[in-house]
Amino acid sequence: MSAAPRTAGPTVPISTFRRLPMRHRPHLAPTAAALLALAVLAAPRPAAAHCDTLDGPVVTDARAALASGNPDPVLKWVRLADEGAIREAFARTRAVRSLGEEAAA
């Protein structure tokens, strides 16, 4: 006696498929879950780089440069074309900070 081949589910005409309740369409739930997961993972998020925080290496080097009066530690973080602008801003900042503690804060 030969066994009948197994099928994945009930055999119904395509027109009937649209009217079947969700329990008769088990493949839709994993597909919907996969699409939802893809949408969540692909959603844009704001960047959270460590270098941009107040305790990051750029700000730490900037504070050290202001304390020592030497802008060289900060210059490793900027392009060579922007070095002049950074040196100028550094000189203005040092001039303002020389006005007193209130200006330094």
Tab-separated table of N, CA and C in Angstrom:
chain	number	residue	atom	x	y	z
A	1	MET	N	0.836	-1.167	0.000
A	1	MET	CA	0.000	0.000	0.000
A	1	MET	C	0.886	1.238	0.000
A	2	SER	N	0.682	2.067	-0.934
A	2	SER	CA	1.494	3.264	-1.091
A	2	SER	C	0.801	4.441	-0.416
A	3	ALA	N	1.621	5.245	0.268
A	3	ALA	CA	1.066	6.407	0.974
A	3	ALA	C	0.880	7.558	-0.001
A	4	ALA	N	-0.144	8.325	0.213
A	4	ALA	CA	-0.408	9.486	-0.639
A	4	ALA	C	0.634	10.555	-0.342
A	5	PRO	N	1.061	11.302	-1.356
A	5	PRO	CA	2.050	12.353	-1.108
A	5	PRO	C	1.488	13.430	-0.172
A	6	ARG	N	2.352	13.947	0.686
A	6	ARG	CA	1.926	14.977	1.636
A	6	ARG	C	1.914	16.329	0.948
A	7	THR	N	0.980	17.130	1.293
A	7	THR	CA	0.907	18.493	0.756
A	7	THR	C	1.101	19.474	1.893
A	8	ALA	N	1.473	20.683	1.547
A	8	ALA	CA	1.747	21.694	2.553
A	8	ALA	C	0.478	22.190	3.226
A	9	GLY	N	-0.620	22.099	2.593
A	9	GLY	CA	-1.855	22.599	3.175
A	9	GLY	C	-3.038	22.187	2.312
A	10	PRO	N	-4.177	22.745	2.609
A	10	PRO	CA	-5.347	22.382	1.821
A	10	PRO	C	-5.206	22.911	0.395
A	11	THR	N	-5.670	22.109	-0.536
A	11	THR	CA	-5.638	22.520	-1.927
A	11	THR	C	-6.947	23.220	-2.238
A	12	VAL	N	-6.852	24.502	-2.537
A	12	VAL	CA	-8.040	25.293	-2.828
A	12	VAL	C	-7.780	26.138	-4.062
A	13	PRO	N	-8.795	26.490	-4.778
A	13	PRO	CA	-8.597	27.375	-5.921
A	13	PRO	C	-8.119	28.749	-5.463
A	14	ILE	N	-7.409	29.453	-6.339
A	14	ILE	CA	-6.855	30.766	-6.014
A	14	ILE	C	-7.949	31.746	-5.602
A	15	SER	N	-9.097	31.710	-6.229
A	15	SER	CA	-10.158	32.652	-5.886
A	15	SER	C	-10.633	32.457	-4.451
A	16	THR	N	-10.528	31.243	-3.933
A	16	THR	CA	-10.946	30.962	-2.564
A	16	THR	C	-9.884	31.448	-1.572
A	17	PHE	N	-8.629	31.519	-2.006
A	17	PHE	CA	-7.522	31.895	-1.114
A	17	PHE	C	-7.744	33.254	-0.471
A	18	ARG	N	-8.265	34.179	-1.193
A	18	ARG	CA	-8.468	35.525	-0.654
A	18	ARG	C	-9.506	35.549	0.470
A	19	ARG	N	-10.369	34.582	0.470
A	19	ARG	CA	-11.424	34.554	1.483
A	19	ARG	C	-11.063	33.701	2.688
A	20	LEU	N	-9.890	33.069	2.694
A	20	LEU	CA	-9.521	32.207	3.810
A	20	LEU	C	-9.105	33.052	5.011
A	21	PRO	N	-9.456	32.633	6.220
A	21	PRO	CA	-9.000	33.358	7.406
A	21	PRO	C	-7.490	33.193	7.573
A	22	MET	N	-6.901	34.014	8.438
A	22	MET	CA	-5.461	34.034	8.615
A	22	MET	C	-4.905	32.688	9.047
A	23	ARG	N	-5.631	31.918	9.800
A	23	ARG	CA	-5.104	30.635	10.273
A	23	ARG	C	-4.852	29.658	9.133
A	24	HIS	N	-5.470	29.892	7.980
A	24	HIS	CA	-5.244	29.033	6.819
A	24	HIS	C	-4.138	29.583	5.907
A	25	ARG	N	-3.532	30.698	6.303
A	25	ARG	CA	-2.430	31.277	5.527
A	25	ARG	C	-1.230	31.470	6.455
A	26	PRO	N	-0.610	30.396	6.907
A	26	PRO	CA	0.455	30.504	7.901
A	26	PRO	C	1.723	31.184	7.380
A	27	HIS	N	1.923	31.253	6.102
A	27	HIS	CA	3.129	31.865	5.560
A	27	HIS	C	3.105	33.397	5.640
A	28	LEU	N	1.958	33.987	5.869
A	28	LEU	CA	1.868	35.443	5.906
A	28	LEU	C	2.434	36.045	7.191
A	29	ALA	N	2.304	35.372	8.304
A	29	ALA	CA	2.796	35.914	9.571
A	29	ALA	C	4.325	36.069	9.568
A	30	PRO	N	5.096	35.051	9.173
A	30	PRO	CA	6.550	35.250	9.125
A	30	PRO	C	6.963	36.315	8.102
A	31	THR	N	6.243	36.388	6.998
A	31	THR	CA	6.553	37.402	5.991
A	31	THR	C	6.300	38.801	6.546
A	32	ALA	N	5.181	38.969	7.236
A	32	ALA	CA	4.866	40.266	7.831
A	32	ALA	C	5.893	40.622	8.907
A	33	ALA	N	6.305	39.655	9.699
A	33	ALA	CA	7.306	39.906	10.740
A	33	ALA	C	8.650	40.296	10.117
A	34	ALA	N	9.023	39.642	9.034
A	34	ALA	CA	10.280	39.964	8.359
A	34	ALA	C	10.228	41.370	7.770
A	35	LEU	N	9.112	41.742	7.184
A	35	LEU	CA	8.977	43.088	6.618
A	35	LEU	C	9.008	44.152	7.713
A	36	LEU	N	8.387	43.886	8.837
A	36	LEU	CA	8.408	44.819	9.954
A	36	LEU	C	9.829	44.979	10.500
A	37	ALA	N	10.538	43.869	10.646
A	37	ALA	CA	11.918	43.933	11.136
A	37	ALA	C	12.802	44.708	10.168
A	38	LEU	N	12.613	44.503	8.881
A	38	LEU	CA	13.381	45.234	7.876
A	38	LEU	C	13.087	46.729	7.939
A	39	ALA	N	11.829	47.089	8.134
A	39	ALA	CA	11.461	48.507	8.230
A	39	ALA	C	12.073	49.152	9.463
A	40	VAL	N	12.096	48.444	10.573
A	40	VAL	CA	12.672	48.986	11.801
A	40	VAL	C	14.182	49.155	11.657
A	41	LEU	N	14.848	48.173	11.055
A	41	LEU	CA	16.295	48.244	10.906
A	41	LEU	C	16.724	49.274	9.868
A	42	ALA	N	15.899	49.510	8.871
A	42	ALA	CA	16.247	50.445	7.803
A	42	ALA	C	15.859	51.882	8.126
A	43	ALA	N	15.130	52.104	9.196
A	43	ALA	CA	14.706	53.460	9.556
A	43	ALA	C	15.927	54.307	9.908
A	44	PRO	N	15.962	55.544	9.459
A	44	PRO	CA	17.119	56.397	9.771
A	44	PRO	C	17.174	56.742	11.256
A	45	ARG	N	18.380	56.762	11.770
A	45	ARG	CA	18.601	57.103	13.170
A	45	ARG	C	19.651	58.202	13.232
A	46	PRO	N	19.618	59.051	14.247
A	46	PRO	CA	20.646	60.088	14.357
A	46	PRO	C	22.004	59.461	14.679
A	47	ALA	N	23.037	60.055	14.161
A	47	ALA	CA	24.391	59.565	14.430
A	47	ALA	C	24.761	59.858	15.884
A	48	ALA	N	25.481	58.953	16.472
A	48	ALA	CA	25.910	59.122	17.860
A	48	ALA	C	27.399	58.821	17.956
A	49	ALA	N	28.211	59.634	17.295
A	49	ALA	CA	29.648	59.419	17.296
A	49	ALA	C	30.252	59.871	18.614
A	50	HIS	N	31.185	59.114	19.110
A	50	HIS	CA	31.852	59.445	20.373
A	50	HIS	C	32.656	60.737	20.236
A	51	CYS	N	33.192	60.988	19.057
A	51	CYS	CA	34.025	62.176	18.848
A	51	CYS	C	33.238	63.475	19.010
A	52	ASP	N	31.934	63.419	18.842
A	52	ASP	CA	31.114	64.624	18.903
A	52	ASP	C	30.617	64.963	20.302
A	53	THR	N	30.945	64.166	21.276
A	53	THR	CA	30.449	64.420	22.625
A	53	THR	C	31.428	65.306	23.394
A	54	LEU	N	30.974	65.840	24.498
A	54	LEU	CA	31.823	66.730	25.294
A	54	LEU	C	32.965	66.006	26.000
A	55	ASP	N	32.873	64.693	26.120
A	55	ASP	CA	33.993	63.950	26.702
A	55	ASP	C	34.762	63.180	25.639
A	56	GLY	N	34.531	63.499	24.376
A	56	GLY	CA	35.228	62.853	23.265
A	56	GLY	C	36.638	63.388	23.083
A	57	PRO	N	37.399	62.788	22.202
A	57	PRO	CA	38.801	63.159	22.042
A	57	PRO	C	39.013	64.557	21.458
A	58	VAL	N	38.102	65.042	20.626
A	58	VAL	CA	38.277	66.373	20.039
A	58	VAL	C	38.164	67.450	21.110
A	59	VAL	N	37.134	67.369	21.924
A	59	VAL	CA	36.937	68.366	22.979
A	59	VAL	C	38.033	68.255	24.033
A	60	THR	N	38.451	67.043	24.346
A	60	THR	CA	39.534	66.854	25.311
A	60	THR	C	40.815	67.515	24.813
A	61	ASP	N	41.136	67.310	23.528
A	61	ASP	CA	42.327	67.953	22.954
A	61	ASP	C	42.167	69.467	22.887
A	62	ALA	N	40.966	69.952	22.610
A	62	ALA	CA	40.740	71.398	22.546
A	62	ALA	C	40.936	72.031	23.920
A	63	ARG	N	40.443	71.372	24.949
A	63	ARG	CA	40.632	71.901	26.309
A	63	ARG	C	42.109	71.916	26.689
A	64	ALA	N	42.836	70.858	26.318
A	64	ALA	CA	44.270	70.805	26.613
A	64	ALA	C	45.019	71.890	25.836
A	65	ALA	N	44.610	72.122	24.596
A	65	ALA	CA	45.259	73.157	23.783
A	65	ALA	C	45.016	74.538	24.374
A	66	LEU	N	43.803	74.810	24.822
A	66	LEU	CA	43.513	76.110	25.429
A	66	LEU	C	44.278	76.298	26.737
A	67	ALA	N	44.422	75.237	27.484
A	67	ALA	CA	45.147	75.329	28.752
A	67	ALA	C	46.637	75.563	28.527
A	68	SER	N	47.197	74.938	27.493
A	68	SER	CA	48.637	75.066	27.250
A	68	SER	C	48.991	76.256	26.368
A	69	GLY	N	48.018	76.763	25.594
A	69	GLY	CA	48.293	77.866	24.680
A	69	GLY	C	48.838	77.405	23.346
A	70	ASN	N	48.875	76.107	23.103
A	70	ASN	CA	49.409	75.540	21.877
A	70	ASN	C	48.273	74.846	21.113
A	71	PRO	N	47.926	75.308	19.905
A	71	PRO	CA	46.806	74.720	19.174
A	71	PRO	C	47.136	73.402	18.461
A	72	ASP	N	48.388	72.952	18.509
A	72	ASP	CA	48.785	71.765	17.753
A	72	ASP	C	47.980	70.494	18.075
A	73	PRO	N	47.607	70.224	19.337
A	73	PRO	CA	46.825	68.999	19.586
A	73	PRO	C	45.478	68.978	18.853
A	74	VAL	N	44.918	70.141	18.581
A	74	VAL	CA	43.614	70.206	17.913
A	74	VAL	C	43.755	70.054	16.402
A	75	LEU	N	44.888	70.452	15.873
A	75	LEU	CA	45.069	70.488	14.418
A	75	LEU	C	45.061	69.102	13.780
A	76	LYS	N	45.286	68.057	14.558
A	76	LYS	CA	45.231	66.708	13.974
A	76	LYS	C	43.798	66.310	13.591
A	77	TRP	N	42.799	67.049	14.086
A	77	TRP	CA	41.401	66.728	13.809
A	77	TRP	C	40.825	67.528	12.641
A	78	VAL	N	41.594	68.454	12.060
A	78	VAL	CA	41.066	69.285	10.977
A	78	VAL	C	41.872	69.074	9.701
A	79	ARG	N	41.242	69.438	8.579
A	79	ARG	CA	41.938	69.343	7.296
A	79	ARG	C	43.023	70.408	7.231
A	80	LEU	N	44.026	70.145	6.424
A	80	LEU	CA	45.132	71.084	6.265
A	80	LEU	C	44.633	72.428	5.745
A	81	ALA	N	43.620	72.417	4.882
A	81	ALA	CA	43.074	73.659	4.329
A	81	ALA	C	42.394	74.515	5.401
A	82	ASP	N	41.941	73.913	6.486
A	82	ASP	CA	41.240	74.645	7.550
A	82	ASP	C	42.156	75.039	8.706
A	83	GLU	N	43.427	74.709	8.612
A	83	GLU	CA	44.343	74.974	9.725
A	83	GLU	C	44.439	76.470	10.049
A	84	GLY	N	44.455	77.320	9.026
A	84	GLY	CA	44.541	78.765	9.261
A	84	GLY	C	43.343	79.293	10.018
A	85	ALA	N	42.150	78.848	9.653
A	85	ALA	CA	40.932	79.286	10.338
A	85	ALA	C	40.927	78.821	11.791
A	86	ILE	N	41.415	77.622	12.046
A	86	ILE	CA	41.460	77.106	13.416
A	86	ILE	C	42.465	77.902	14.247
A	87	ARG	N	43.626	78.198	13.672
A	87	ARG	CA	44.624	78.999	14.406
A	87	ARG	C	44.076	80.394	14.729
A	88	GLU	N	43.348	80.985	13.767
A	88	GLU	CA	42.754	82.310	13.999
A	88	GLU	C	41.702	82.247	15.112
A	89	ALA	N	40.823	81.255	15.054
A	89	ALA	CA	39.800	81.098	16.097
A	89	ALA	C	40.448	80.816	17.449
A	90	PHE	N	41.534	80.048	17.441
A	90	PHE	CA	42.250	79.747	18.680
A	90	PHE	C	42.822	81.032	19.284
A	91	ALA	N	43.414	81.875	18.450
A	91	ALA	CA	43.986	83.135	18.941
A	91	ALA	C	42.902	84.050	19.511
A	92	ARG	N	41.745	84.132	18.847
A	92	ARG	CA	40.633	84.952	19.366
A	92	ARG	C	40.112	84.398	20.685
A	93	THR	N	40.024	83.094	20.773
A	93	THR	CA	39.546	82.463	22.005
A	93	THR	C	40.506	82.734	23.155
A	94	ARG	N	41.801	82.624	22.888
A	94	ARG	CA	42.795	82.908	23.937
A	94	ARG	C	42.712	84.370	24.381
A	95	ALA	N	42.449	85.287	23.429
A	95	ALA	CA	42.338	86.704	23.776
A	95	ALA	C	41.135	86.955	24.675
A	96	VAL	N	40.015	86.329	24.374
A	96	VAL	CA	38.814	86.498	25.196
A	96	VAL	C	39.024	85.878	26.571
A	97	ARG	N	39.633	84.702	26.617
A	97	ARG	CA	39.858	84.033	27.902
A	97	ARG	C	40.824	84.810	28.797
A	98	SER	N	41.674	85.642	28.196
A	98	SER	CA	42.612	86.432	29.001
A	98	SER	C	41.911	87.580	29.732
A	99	LEU	N	40.641	87.833	29.374
A	99	LEU	CA	39.894	88.915	30.017
A	99	LEU	C	39.470	88.564	31.434
A	100	GLY	N	39.482	87.307	31.785
A	100	GLY	CA	39.111	86.915	33.149
A	100	GLY	C	38.421	85.581	33.189
A	101	GLU	N	38.144	85.134	34.398
A	101	GLU	CA	37.519	83.829	34.625
A	101	GLU	C	36.109	83.752	34.046
A	102	GLU	N	35.368	84.854	34.120
A	102	GLU	CA	34.004	84.843	33.603
A	102	GLU	C	34.011	84.635	32.089
A	103	ALA	N	34.976	85.233	31.389
A	103	ALA	CA	35.093	85.058	29.942
A	103	ALA	C	35.592	83.669	29.603
A	104	ALA	N	36.381	83.079	30.470
A	104	ALA	CA	36.938	81.744	30.229
A	104	ALA	C	35.869	80.666	30.332
A	105	ALA	N	34.804	80.920	31.065
A	105	ALA	CA	33.758	79.917	31.231
A	105	ALA	C	32.872	79.927	30.060
